[in-house]
PDB file of C-alpha atoms in Angstrom:
ATOM      1  CA  LEU A   1     -20.278  -8.205  -9.799  1.00 68.00           C
ATOM      2  CA  PHE A   2     -20.927  -4.499  -9.310  1.00 83.00           C
ATOM      3  CA  ARG A   3     -20.400  -4.763  -5.536  1.00 91.00           C
ATOM      4  CA  SER A   4     -17.046  -6.487  -6.117  1.00 94.00           C
ATOM      5  CA  ALA A   5     -15.975  -3.901  -8.553  1.00 94.00           C
ATOM      6  CA  VAL A   6     -16.866  -1.098  -6.076  1.00 96.00           C
ATOM      7  CA  GLU A   7     -15.066  -2.847  -3.192  1.00 96.00           C
ATOM      8  CA  ASN A   8     -12.011  -3.686  -5.218  1.00 96.00           C
ATOM      9  CA  ALA A   9     -11.809  -0.065  -6.591  1.00 96.00           C
ATOM     10  CA  THR A  10     -12.067   1.440  -3.175  1.00 97.00           C
ATOM     11  CA  LYS A  11      -9.341  -0.947  -1.843  1.00 97.00           C
ATOM     12  CA  LEU A  12      -7.012  -0.078  -4.695  1.00 97.00           C
ATOM     13  CA  ALA A  13      -7.637   3.717  -4.325  1.00 96.00           C
ATOM     14  CA  THR A  14      -7.558   4.018  -0.493  1.00 96.00           C
ATOM     15  CA  VAL A  15      -5.452   1.180   0.803  1.00 97.00           C
ATOM     16  CA  ASP A  16      -3.170   0.076  -1.917  1.00 97.00           C
ATOM     17  CA  ARG A  17      -2.798   3.786  -3.112  1.00 96.00           C
ATOM     18  CA  VAL A  18      -2.414   2.721  -6.788  1.00 97.00           C
ATOM     19  CA  VAL A  19      -1.509   5.558  -9.236  1.00 96.00           C
ATOM     20  CA  ALA A  20      -4.149   4.230 -11.847  1.00 97.00           C
ATOM     21  CA  MET A  21      -6.647   1.275 -12.415  1.00 97.00           C
ATOM     22  CA  LEU A  22      -6.739  -0.700 -15.512  1.00 95.00           C
ATOM     23  CA  GLY A  23     -10.340  -1.782 -16.222  1.00 88.00           C
ATOM     24  CA  SER A  24     -13.042  -2.835 -15.802  1.00 93.00           C
ATOM     25  CA  ALA A  25     -13.442  -4.739 -19.059  1.00 92.00           C
ATOM     26  CA  THR A  26     -17.155  -4.044 -19.556  1.00 89.00           C
ATOM     27  CA  SER A  27     -19.506  -1.078 -19.179  1.00 91.00           C
ATOM     28  CA  ALA A  28     -21.596  -1.977 -16.172  1.00 91.00           C
ATOM     29  CA  PRO A  29     -18.732  -2.364 -13.633  1.00 95.00           C
ATOM     30  CA  SER A  30     -16.871   0.449 -15.281  1.00 96.00           C
ATOM     31  CA  LEU A  31     -19.875   2.734 -14.529  1.00 96.00           C
ATOM     32  CA  ALA A  32     -20.080   1.552 -10.943  1.00 96.00           C
ATOM     33  CA  ILE A  33     -16.451   2.474 -10.205  1.00 97.00           C
ATOM     34  CA  ALA A  34     -16.381   5.789 -12.208  1.00 97.00           C
ATOM     35  CA  PRO A  35     -17.588   7.911  -9.294  1.00 97.00           C
ATOM     36  CA  LEU A  36     -14.848   6.417  -7.100  1.00 97.00           C
ATOM     37  CA  ALA A  37     -12.156   7.292  -9.715  1.00 98.00           C
ATOM     38  CA  LYS A  38     -13.422  10.922  -9.636  1.00 98.00           C
ATOM     39  CA  GLU A  39     -13.827  10.974  -5.692  1.00 97.00           C
ATOM     40  CA  PHE A  40     -10.256   9.515  -5.103  1.00 98.00           C
ATOM     41  CA  GLU A  41      -8.723  11.196  -8.139  1.00 98.00           C
ATOM     42  CA  VAL A  42      -7.325   7.975  -9.612  1.00 98.00           C
ATOM     43  CA  VAL A  43      -7.581   7.195 -13.199  1.00 98.00           C
ATOM     44  CA  SER A  44      -9.909   4.310 -14.209  1.00 98.00           C
ATOM     45  CA  PHE A  45      -8.894   3.230 -17.717  1.00 98.00           C
ATOM     46  CA  THR A  46     -11.340   0.675 -19.312  1.00 98.00           C
ATOM     47  CA  PRO A  47     -10.121  -1.068 -22.432  1.00 97.00           C
ATOM     48  CA  SER A  48     -13.455  -2.100 -23.693  1.00 93.00           C
ATOM     49  CA  GLY A  49     -16.443  -0.564 -21.914  1.00 92.00           C
ATOM     50  CA  THR A  50     -18.536   1.002 -24.819  1.00 89.00           C
ATOM     51  CA  ASN A  51     -21.564   2.504 -22.941  1.00 90.00           C
ATOM     52  CA  LEU A  52     -21.764   6.209 -23.749  1.00 92.00           C
ATOM     53  CA  MET A  53     -22.047   7.138 -19.918  1.00 95.00           C
ATOM     54  CA  VAL A  54     -18.874   5.286 -18.973  1.00 96.00           C
ATOM     55  CA  THR A  55     -16.733   8.552 -19.149  1.00 98.00           C
ATOM     56  CA  ARG A  56     -19.674  10.964 -18.439  1.00 98.00           C
ATOM     57  CA  ASP A  57     -20.477  12.590 -15.035  1.00 97.00           C
ATOM     58  CA  GLY A  58     -24.034  13.637 -16.046  1.00 95.00           C
ATOM     59  CA  ASP A  59     -23.529  15.980 -19.063  1.00 96.00           C
ATOM     60  CA  LEU A  60     -20.006  16.650 -18.248  1.00 98.00           C
ATOM     61  CA  VAL A  61     -16.819  14.506 -18.530  1.00 98.00           C
ATOM     62  CA  ASN A  62     -15.646  12.522 -15.586  1.00 98.00           C
ATOM     63  CA  PRO A  63     -11.987  13.668 -15.705  1.00 98.00           C
ATOM     64  CA  PHE A  64     -10.599  10.432 -14.308  1.00 98.00           C
ATOM     65  CA  VAL A  65     -12.145   7.831 -16.510  1.00 98.00           C
ATOM     66  CA  PHE A  66     -10.940   7.051 -20.022  1.00 98.00           C
ATOM     67  CA  ARG A  67     -11.513   4.169 -22.511  1.00 97.00           C
ATOM     68  CA  ALA A  68      -9.604   2.593 -25.430  1.00 98.00           C
ATOM     69  CA  ALA A  69     -12.760   1.362 -27.218  1.00 96.00           C
ATOM     70  CA  PHE A  70     -15.029   3.273 -29.544  1.00 93.00           C
ATOM     71  CA  ILE A  71     -18.483   4.012 -28.015  1.00 92.00           C
ATOM     72  CA  ASP A  72     -21.737   2.295 -28.907  1.00 88.00           C
ATOM     73  CA  PRO A  73     -23.229   5.386 -30.702  1.00 90.00           C
ATOM     74  CA  PHE A  74     -20.331   5.318 -33.108  1.00 93.00           C
ATOM     75  CA  GLN A  75     -20.455   1.614 -33.871  1.00 94.00           C
ATOM     76  CA  GLY A  76     -24.278   1.975 -34.227  1.00 95.00           C
ATOM     77  CA  LYS A  77     -23.805   4.581 -36.888  1.00 97.00           C
ATOM     78  CA  VAL A  78     -20.953   2.591 -38.612  1.00 97.00           C
ATOM     79  CA  LEU A  79     -23.303  -0.471 -38.847  1.00 98.00           C
ATOM     80  CA  ALA A  80     -26.198   1.515 -40.246  1.00 98.00           C
ATOM     81  CA  ASN A  81     -23.884   3.293 -42.749  1.00 98.00           C
ATOM     82  CA  PHE A  82     -22.473  -0.134 -43.714  1.00 98.00           C
ATOM     83  CA  ALA A  83     -25.865  -1.668 -44.097  1.00 98.00           C
ATOM     84  CA  SER A  84     -27.079   1.460 -46.236  1.00 98.00           C
ATOM     85  CA  GLY A  85     -23.899   1.704 -48.216  1.00 98.00           C
ATOM     86  CA  SER A  86     -22.033  -1.598 -48.698  1.00 98.00           C
ATOM     87  CA  LEU A  87     -25.045  -3.814 -48.375  1.00 98.00           C
ATOM     88  CA  GLU A  88     -27.339  -1.308 -50.266  1.00 98.00           C
ATOM     89  CA  ALA A  89     -30.175  -2.156 -47.741  1.00 98.00           C
ATOM     90  CA  LYS A  90     -33.440  -0.220 -47.784  1.00 98.00           C
ATOM     91  CA  LYS A  91     -35.391  -2.140 -45.169  1.00 98.00           C
ATOM     92  CA  ALA A  92     -34.171  -3.485 -41.908  1.00 98.00           C
ATOM     93  CA  VAL A  93     -35.402  -5.536 -38.859  1.00 98.00           C
ATOM     94  CA  ILE A  94     -33.727  -5.208 -35.467  1.00 98.00           C
ATOM     95  CA  MET A  95     -33.699  -7.876 -32.651  1.00 98.00           C
ATOM     96  CA  GLY A  96     -32.229  -7.232 -29.101  1.00 96.00           C
ATOM     97  CA  SER A  97     -32.341  -7.964 -25.427  1.00 94.00           C
ATOM     98  CA  ASN A  98     -35.071  -5.974 -23.570  1.00 92.00           C
ATOM     99  CA  SER A  99     -32.808  -5.919 -20.270  1.00 87.00           C
ATOM    100  CA  SER A 100     -29.541  -4.599 -21.980  1.00 85.00           C
ATOM    101  CA  ASP A 101     -28.715  -0.918 -22.316  1.00 85.00           C
ATOM    102  CA  TYR A 102     -26.073  -2.107 -24.844  1.00 88.00           C
ATOM    103  CA  ALA A 103     -28.864  -3.581 -27.021  1.00 92.00           C
ATOM    104  CA  LYS A 104     -31.345  -0.852 -26.691  1.00 92.00           C
ATOM    105  CA  ASP A 105     -29.006   2.005 -27.280  1.00 91.00           C
ATOM    106  CA  LEU A 106     -27.559   0.190 -30.310  1.00 94.00           C
ATOM    107  CA  ALA A 107     -30.985  -0.402 -31.667  1.00 95.00           C
ATOM    108  CA  ALA A 108     -31.940   3.210 -31.255  1.00 95.00           C
ATOM    109  CA  ILE A 109     -28.763   4.597 -32.756  1.00 95.00           C
ATOM    110  CA  PHE A 110     -28.911   2.167 -35.703  1.00 98.00           C
ATOM    111  CA  SER A 111     -32.477   3.053 -36.235  1.00 98.00           C
ATOM    112  CA  ALA A 112     -32.033   6.749 -36.329  1.00 97.00           C
ATOM    113  CA  GLN A 113     -28.930   6.506 -38.629  1.00 98.00           C
ATOM    114  CA  PHE A 114     -30.510   4.015 -41.061  1.00 98.00           C
ATOM    115  CA  ALA A 115     -33.603   6.227 -41.297  1.00 98.00           C
ATOM    116  CA  SER A 116     -31.280   9.317 -41.835  1.00 98.00           C
ATOM    117  CA  ASN A 117     -29.639   7.316 -44.681  1.00 98.00           C
ATOM    118  CA  GLY A 118     -33.159   6.962 -46.359  1.00 98.00           C
ATOM    119  CA  GLY A 119     -33.813   3.486 -45.135  1.00 98.00           C
ATOM    120  CA  GLU A 120     -36.756   2.046 -43.045  1.00 98.00           C
ATOM    121  CA  VAL A 121     -36.723  -0.103 -39.988  1.00 98.00           C
ATOM    122  CA  LEU A 122     -39.771  -2.183 -40.303  1.00 98.00           C
ATOM    123  CA  ASP A 123     -39.915  -3.289 -36.559  1.00 98.00           C
ATOM    124  CA  THR A 124     -37.782  -3.854 -33.467  1.00 97.00           C
ATOM    125  CA  PHE A 125     -38.220  -7.163 -31.595  1.00 97.00           C
ATOM    126  CA  TYR A 126     -37.105  -7.686 -28.019  1.00 95.00           C
ATOM    127  CA  TYR A 127     -36.605 -10.734 -26.043  1.00 96.00           C
ATOM    128  CA  ALA A 128     -35.319 -11.600 -22.433  1.00 93.00           C
ATOM    129  CA  ASP A 129     -31.751 -12.415 -21.661  1.00 88.00           C
ATOM    130  CA  PRO A 130     -32.522 -16.062 -20.616  1.00 91.00           C
ATOM    131  CA  ASP A 131     -34.370 -16.915 -23.807  1.00 94.00           C
ATOM    132  CA  LYS A 132     -32.956 -19.529 -26.016  1.00 96.00           C
ATOM    133  CA  ASP A 133     -35.951 -20.051 -28.336  1.00 97.00           C
ATOM    134  CA  PHE A 134     -36.548 -17.065 -30.681  1.00 98.00           C
ATOM    135  CA  SER A 135     -39.149 -18.772 -32.997  1.00 96.00           C
ATOM    136  CA  ALA A 136     -41.898 -16.463 -31.985  1.00 96.00           C
ATOM    137  CA  GLN A 137     -39.838 -13.337 -32.891  1.00 97.00           C
ATOM    138  CA  LEU A 138     -38.621 -14.985 -36.146  1.00 97.00           C
ATOM    139  CA  THR A 139     -42.214 -16.030 -37.114  1.00 97.00           C
ATOM    140  CA  SER A 140     -43.455 -12.378 -36.547  1.00 97.00           C
ATOM    141  CA  ILE A 141     -40.451 -11.144 -38.637  1.00 97.00           C
ATOM    142  CA  GLN A 142     -41.416 -13.345 -41.481  1.00 96.00           C
ATOM    143  CA  THR A 143     -44.910 -11.714 -41.602  1.00 96.00           C
ATOM    144  CA  LEU A 144     -43.513  -8.305 -42.252  1.00 97.00           C
ATOM    145  CA  GLY A 145     -42.626  -9.144 -45.923  1.00 96.00           C
ATOM    146  CA  GLU A 146     -39.250  -8.567 -47.671  1.00 96.00           C
ATOM    147  CA  PHE A 147     -36.362  -6.808 -46.025  1.00 98.00           C
ATOM    148  CA  ASP A 148     -32.754  -6.500 -46.699  1.00 98.00           C
ATOM    149  CA  VAL A 149     -30.906  -6.944 -43.482  1.00 98.00           C
ATOM    150  CA  LEU A 150     -31.492  -8.251 -39.831  1.00 98.00           C
ATOM    151  CA  PHE A 151     -29.510  -6.310 -37.133  1.00 98.00           C
ATOM    152  CA  ILE A 152     -29.092  -8.290 -33.871  1.00 98.00           C
ATOM    153  CA  ALA A 153     -28.005  -5.837 -31.199  1.00 97.00           C
ATOM    154  CA  ASP A 154     -26.569  -8.442 -28.719  1.00 95.00           C
ATOM    155  CA  TYR A 155     -23.639 -10.544 -27.731  1.00 93.00           C
ATOM    156  CA  ALA A 156     -22.589 -13.850 -29.249  1.00 95.00           C
ATOM    157  CA  GLU A 157     -24.310 -15.834 -26.430  1.00 95.00           C
ATOM    158  CA  ARG A 158     -27.646 -15.065 -27.848  1.00 97.00           C
ATOM    159  CA  ALA A 159     -26.720 -13.738 -31.342  1.00 97.00           C
ATOM    160  CA  GLY A 160     -25.371 -17.149 -32.274  1.00 98.00           C
ATOM    161  CA  LEU A 161     -28.565 -19.004 -31.390  1.00 98.00           C
ATOM    162  CA  ILE A 162     -30.536 -16.336 -33.239  1.00 98.00           C
ATOM    163  CA  ILE A 163     -28.411 -16.816 -36.371  1.00 98.00           C
ATOM    164  CA  GLY A 164     -28.887 -20.488 -36.348  1.00 98.00           C
ATOM    165  CA  GLN A 165     -32.599 -20.334 -35.782  1.00 98.00           C
ATOM    166  CA  ALA A 166     -33.102 -17.608 -38.446  1.00 98.00           C
ATOM    167  CA  ARG A 167     -31.222 -19.726 -41.003  1.00 98.00           C
ATOM    168  CA  SER A 168     -33.291 -22.663 -39.969  1.00 97.00           C
ATOM    169  CA  ALA A 169     -36.386 -20.634 -40.572  1.00 97.00           C
ATOM    170  CA  GLY A 170     -35.310 -19.816 -44.094  1.00 96.00           C
ATOM    171  CA  LEU A 171     -34.020 -16.171 -43.466  1.00 97.00           C
ATOM    172  CA  MET A 172     -30.942 -16.033 -45.633  1.00 97.00           C
ATOM    173  CA  ILE A 173     -30.640 -12.266 -45.665  1.00 97.00           C
ATOM    174  CA  PRO A 174     -27.426 -10.618 -44.420  1.00 98.00           C
ATOM    175  CA  ILE A 175     -27.160 -10.489 -40.555  1.00 98.00           C
ATOM    176  CA  ILE A 176     -25.096  -7.668 -38.926  1.00 98.00           C
ATOM    177  CA  GLY A 177     -24.296  -7.018 -35.352  1.00 98.00           C
ATOM    178  CA  PRO A 178     -21.985  -5.079 -32.941  1.00 95.00           C
ATOM    179  CA  ASP A 179     -18.676  -5.983 -31.492  1.00 91.00           C
ATOM    180  CA  GLY A 180     -20.403  -8.382 -29.007  1.00 91.00           C
ATOM    181  CA  PHE A 181     -20.518 -10.916 -31.940  1.00 95.00           C
ATOM    182  CA  GLU A 182     -16.830 -11.410 -31.688  1.00 90.00           C
ATOM    183  CA  SER A 183     -16.538 -14.780 -29.881  1.00 91.00           C
ATOM    184  CA  PRO A 184     -15.021 -18.224 -30.796  1.00 89.00           C
ATOM    185  CA  ASP A 185     -18.311 -19.673 -29.633  1.00 95.00           C
ATOM    186  CA  LEU A 186     -20.501 -17.803 -32.328  1.00 97.00           C
ATOM    187  CA  VAL A 187     -20.267 -20.552 -35.005  1.00 97.00           C
ATOM    188  CA  GLY A 188     -20.957 -23.435 -32.594  1.00 98.00           C
ATOM    189  CA  LEU A 189     -23.937 -21.497 -31.155  1.00 98.00           C
ATOM    190  CA  ALA A 190     -25.259 -20.836 -34.660  1.00 98.00           C
ATOM    191  CA  GLY A 191     -25.455 -24.636 -35.347  1.00 98.00           C
ATOM    192  CA  GLY A 192     -22.256 -24.767 -37.466  1.00 98.00           C
ATOM    193  CA  ALA A 193     -20.287 -23.060 -40.133  1.00 98.00           C
ATOM    194  CA  ALA A 194     -22.937 -23.576 -42.777  1.00 97.00           C
ATOM    195  CA  ASN A 195     -25.264 -21.100 -40.973  1.00 98.00           C
ATOM    196  CA  VAL A 196     -22.727 -18.332 -40.693  1.00 98.00           C
ATOM    197  CA  SER A 197     -22.491 -16.885 -44.042  1.00 98.00           C
ATOM    198  CA  ASN A 198     -23.426 -13.199 -45.022  1.00 98.00           C
ATOM    199  CA  VAL A 199     -22.733 -12.456 -41.177  1.00 98.00           C
ATOM    200  CA  PHE A 200     -21.063  -9.076 -40.566  1.00 98.00           C
ATOM    201  CA  PHE A 201     -20.031  -7.298 -37.224  1.00 97.00           C
ATOM    202  CA  SER A 202     -18.194  -4.248 -36.162  1.00 96.00           C
ATOM    203  CA  THR A 203     -15.129  -4.621 -34.102  1.00 94.00           C
ATOM    204  CA  HIS A 204     -12.032  -2.640 -32.954  1.00 93.00           C
ATOM    205  CA  PHE A 205      -9.132  -4.900 -34.569  1.00 93.00           C
ATOM    206  CA  THR A 206      -8.367  -7.421 -37.199  1.00 91.00           C
ATOM    207  CA  THR A 207      -5.517 -10.003 -37.376  1.00 93.00           C
ATOM    208  CA  PHE A 208      -5.655  -9.724 -41.161  1.00 89.00           C
ATOM    209  CA  SER A 209      -3.979  -6.306 -41.077  1.00 90.00           C
ATOM    210  CA  GLU A 210      -0.649  -6.218 -42.923  1.00 93.00           C
ATOM    211  CA  ASP A 211       0.572  -3.332 -40.694  1.00 93.00           C
ATOM    212  CA  PRO A 212       4.005  -4.393 -39.421  1.00 96.00           C
ATOM    213  CA  MET A 213       3.220  -3.401 -35.817  1.00 96.00           C
ATOM    214  CA  ILE A 214      -0.045  -5.523 -35.891  1.00 96.00           C
ATOM    215  CA  VAL A 215       1.699  -8.368 -37.514  1.00 97.00           C
ATOM    216  CA  ASP A 216       4.367  -8.254 -34.705  1.00 98.00           C
ATOM    217  CA  PHE A 217       1.707  -8.039 -31.990  1.00 98.00           C
ATOM    218  CA  VAL A 218      -0.319 -11.112 -33.535  1.00 98.00           C
ATOM    219  CA  THR A 219       2.874 -13.178 -33.878  1.00 98.00           C
ATOM    220  CA  ARG A 220       4.045 -12.451 -30.309  1.00 98.00           C
ATOM    221  CA  HIS A 221       0.517 -13.011 -28.851  1.00 98.00           C
ATOM    222  CA  LYS A 222       0.162 -16.378 -30.656  1.00 97.00           C
ATOM    223  CA  ALA A 223       3.653 -17.569 -29.518  1.00 98.00           C
ATOM    224  CA  PHE A 224       2.789 -16.696 -25.875  1.00 97.00           C
ATOM    225  CA  THR A 225      -0.857 -17.936 -25.765  1.00 96.00           C
ATOM    226  CA  GLY A 226      -1.105 -20.431 -28.719  1.00 97.00           C
ATOM    227  CA  ASN A 227      -4.031 -18.332 -30.025  1.00 93.00           C
ATOM    228  CA  ASP A 228      -4.597 -15.239 -32.228  1.00 94.00           C
ATOM    229  CA  PRO A 229      -5.496 -12.213 -30.158  1.00 95.00           C
ATOM    230  CA  SER A 230      -9.053 -11.129 -29.884  1.00 91.00           C
ATOM    231  CA  ALA A 231     -10.226  -7.498 -30.151  1.00 92.00           C
ATOM    232  CA  LEU A 232     -10.476  -7.455 -26.395  1.00 92.00           C
ATOM    233  CA  SER A 233      -6.843  -8.526 -26.101  1.00 95.00           C
ATOM    234  CA  ALA A 234      -5.893  -5.879 -28.655  1.00 97.00           C
ATOM    235  CA  LEU A 235      -7.758  -3.239 -26.818  1.00 97.00           C
ATOM    236  CA  ALA A 236      -6.169  -4.138 -23.414  1.00 97.00           C
ATOM    237  CA  TYR A 237      -2.706  -4.049 -25.118  1.00 97.00           C
ATOM    238  CA  ASP A 238      -3.240  -0.490 -26.351  1.00 98.00           C
ATOM    239  CA  THR A 239      -4.662   0.488 -22.962  1.00 98.00           C
ATOM    240  CA  ILE A 240      -1.708  -0.751 -21.109  1.00 97.00           C
ATOM    241  CA  LYS A 241       0.655   1.049 -23.594  1.00 97.00           C
ATOM    242  CA  MET A 242      -1.029   4.285 -23.267  1.00 98.00           C
ATOM    243  CA  LEU A 243      -1.179   4.190 -19.447  1.00 97.00           C
ATOM    244  CA  PHE A 244       2.485   3.226 -19.196  1.00 96.00           C
ATOM    245  CA  LYS A 245       3.508   6.121 -21.632  1.00 97.00           C
ATOM    246  CA  ALA A 246       1.411   8.547 -19.496  1.00 97.00           C
ATOM    247  CA  ILE A 247       3.173   7.232 -16.382  1.00 97.00           C
ATOM    248  CA  GLU A 248       6.663   7.563 -17.985  1.00 97.00           C
ATOM    249  CA  THR A 249       5.755  11.109 -19.057  1.00 96.00           C
ATOM    250  CA  ALA A 250       4.040  12.379 -15.785  1.00 97.00           C
ATOM    251  CA  GLY A 251       5.403  10.182 -13.017  1.00 97.00           C
ATOM    252  CA  THR A 252       3.387   8.593 -10.353  1.00 95.00           C
ATOM    253  CA  ASP A 253       1.211  11.617  -9.458  1.00 97.00           C
ATOM    254  CA  PRO A 254      -2.453  10.265 -10.348  1.00 97.00           C
ATOM    255  CA  VAL A 255      -3.502  13.752 -11.320  1.00 97.00           C
ATOM    256  CA  LYS A 256      -0.494  14.411 -13.593  1.00 98.00           C
ATOM    257  CA  ILE A 257      -1.160  10.896 -15.225  1.00 98.00           C
ATOM    258  CA  ARG A 258      -4.698  11.845 -15.919  1.00 98.00           C
ATOM    259  CA  ASP A 259      -3.429  15.177 -17.510  1.00 98.00           C
ATOM    260  CA  ALA A 260      -0.915  13.212 -19.626  1.00 98.00           C
ATOM    261  CA  LEU A 261      -3.564  10.767 -20.802  1.00 97.00           C
ATOM    262  CA  ALA A 262      -6.033  13.558 -21.756  1.00 97.00           C
ATOM    263  CA  ALA A 263      -3.184  15.129 -23.830  1.00 97.00           C
ATOM    264  CA  THR A 264      -2.737  11.853 -25.938  1.00 96.00           C
ATOM    265  CA  THR A 265      -2.839  12.624 -29.698  1.00 96.00           C
ATOM    266  CA  GLU A 266      -2.099  10.323 -32.616  1.00 96.00           C
ATOM    267  CA  PHE A 267      -1.083   7.261 -30.456  1.00 97.00           C
ATOM    268  CA  LYS A 268      -0.305   4.557 -32.813  1.00 97.00           C
ATOM    269  CA  GLY A 269      -1.919   1.439 -31.510  1.00 97.00           C
ATOM    270  CA  VAL A 270      -2.909  -2.008 -32.802  1.00 97.00           C
ATOM    271  CA  THR A 271      -6.567  -1.030 -32.666  1.00 97.00           C
ATOM    272  CA  GLY A 272      -5.978   2.184 -34.615  1.00 95.00           C
ATOM    273  CA  THR A 273      -4.486   5.661 -34.209  1.00 96.00           C
ATOM    274  CA  ILE A 274      -5.951   7.093 -31.111  1.00 97.00           C
ATOM    275  CA  SER A 275      -6.546  10.632 -29.836  1.00 97.00           C
ATOM    276  CA  PHE A 276      -8.911  11.596 -26.837  1.00 97.00           C
ATOM    277  CA  ASP A 277     -11.825  13.896 -27.368  1.00 97.00           C
ATOM    278  CA  ALA A 278     -13.201  16.247 -24.688  1.00 97.00           C
ATOM    279  CA  PHE A 279     -15.009  13.269 -23.084  1.00 98.00           C
ATOM    280  CA  ASN A 280     -11.888  11.004 -22.806  1.00 98.00           C
ATOM    281  CA  ASP A 281     -13.358   8.895 -25.646  1.00 97.00           C
ATOM    282  CA  PRO A 282     -10.982   7.686 -28.417  1.00 97.00           C
ATOM    283  CA  VAL A 283     -11.307   9.164 -31.861  1.00 95.00           C
ATOM    284  CA  LYS A 284     -10.502   6.196 -34.053  1.00 94.00           C
ATOM    285  CA  SER A 285     -11.847   3.901 -36.808  1.00 91.00           C
ATOM    286  CA  ALA A 286     -13.818   0.736 -36.647  1.00 93.00           C
ATOM    287  CA  VAL A 287     -13.369  -2.568 -38.504  1.00 92.00           C
ATOM    288  CA  ILE A 288     -16.158  -4.498 -40.170  1.00 96.00           C
ATOM    289  CA  VAL A 289     -15.577  -8.282 -40.324  1.00 95.00           C
ATOM    290  CA  GLU A 290     -17.415 -10.544 -42.751  1.00 97.00           C
ATOM    291  CA  LEU A 291     -17.903 -14.145 -42.051  1.00 97.00           C
ATOM    292  CA  GLN A 292     -18.542 -16.704 -44.814  1.00 98.00           C
ATOM    293  CA  ASN A 293     -19.038 -20.246 -43.854  1.00 98.00           C
ATOM    294  CA  GLY A 294     -17.999 -19.449 -40.312  1.00 96.00           C
ATOM    295  CA  GLU A 295     -14.601 -18.047 -41.410  1.00 94.00           C
TER     296      GLU A 295
END
């Protein structure tokens, strides 16, 4: 995947001579092509890569990399504040993949913020990506005594299985997670809608908004595809609109496009009102979605 991303980005920049690159969709390939964006001075604009380092060049900004999604440290803090505030949680347990920077970074950020809020993380349990049976971790968790919330720092592929197995083991406490939870497969992986209550996750967008612009976007997306847009679709939509606006403003000079993007303030998108900070990360809000009976 990374090799293909690098090969494709090199071809786009040096052979096709594009004025900007849209993508990649996730953090790892975005990180792989970021040095190329800087070397060839062509914008790489990821809709949904959330790893902190995507837009960084060491401790400095990579001037040619932008993103439309909020960063993992932000959603880790949002989830910790939601657990402490809205759920009034005092004690938490964390689960996550031991081979995922996404999971490890979110776990660390959540732990720090939850502790800062006055809460206590009883323990953090890691597992391997291929795992499908989490009974050992869940058994260990049950020996910790009472706690208020389980934070699963992972994507739906494993989070769904953990949710189902946790409910089967009698853990009926609230379960929270990051934007990786957002998937049409989550309920099925969890063993059905009955297991998916008191489940919450942070995300970038909701189809339930009554904002006329979002209603229009959802209506047109559904008419075109037959489905409601996901957060990834909404982020890509905003990315494209911001990129096209920059090209309309700056013309086709890649450096001027970069400058126009960096100057973006108060862009009204379907995923929020967006301005870019000094690291080309969007300053915007997050959404918390609550699932009850799988809905």
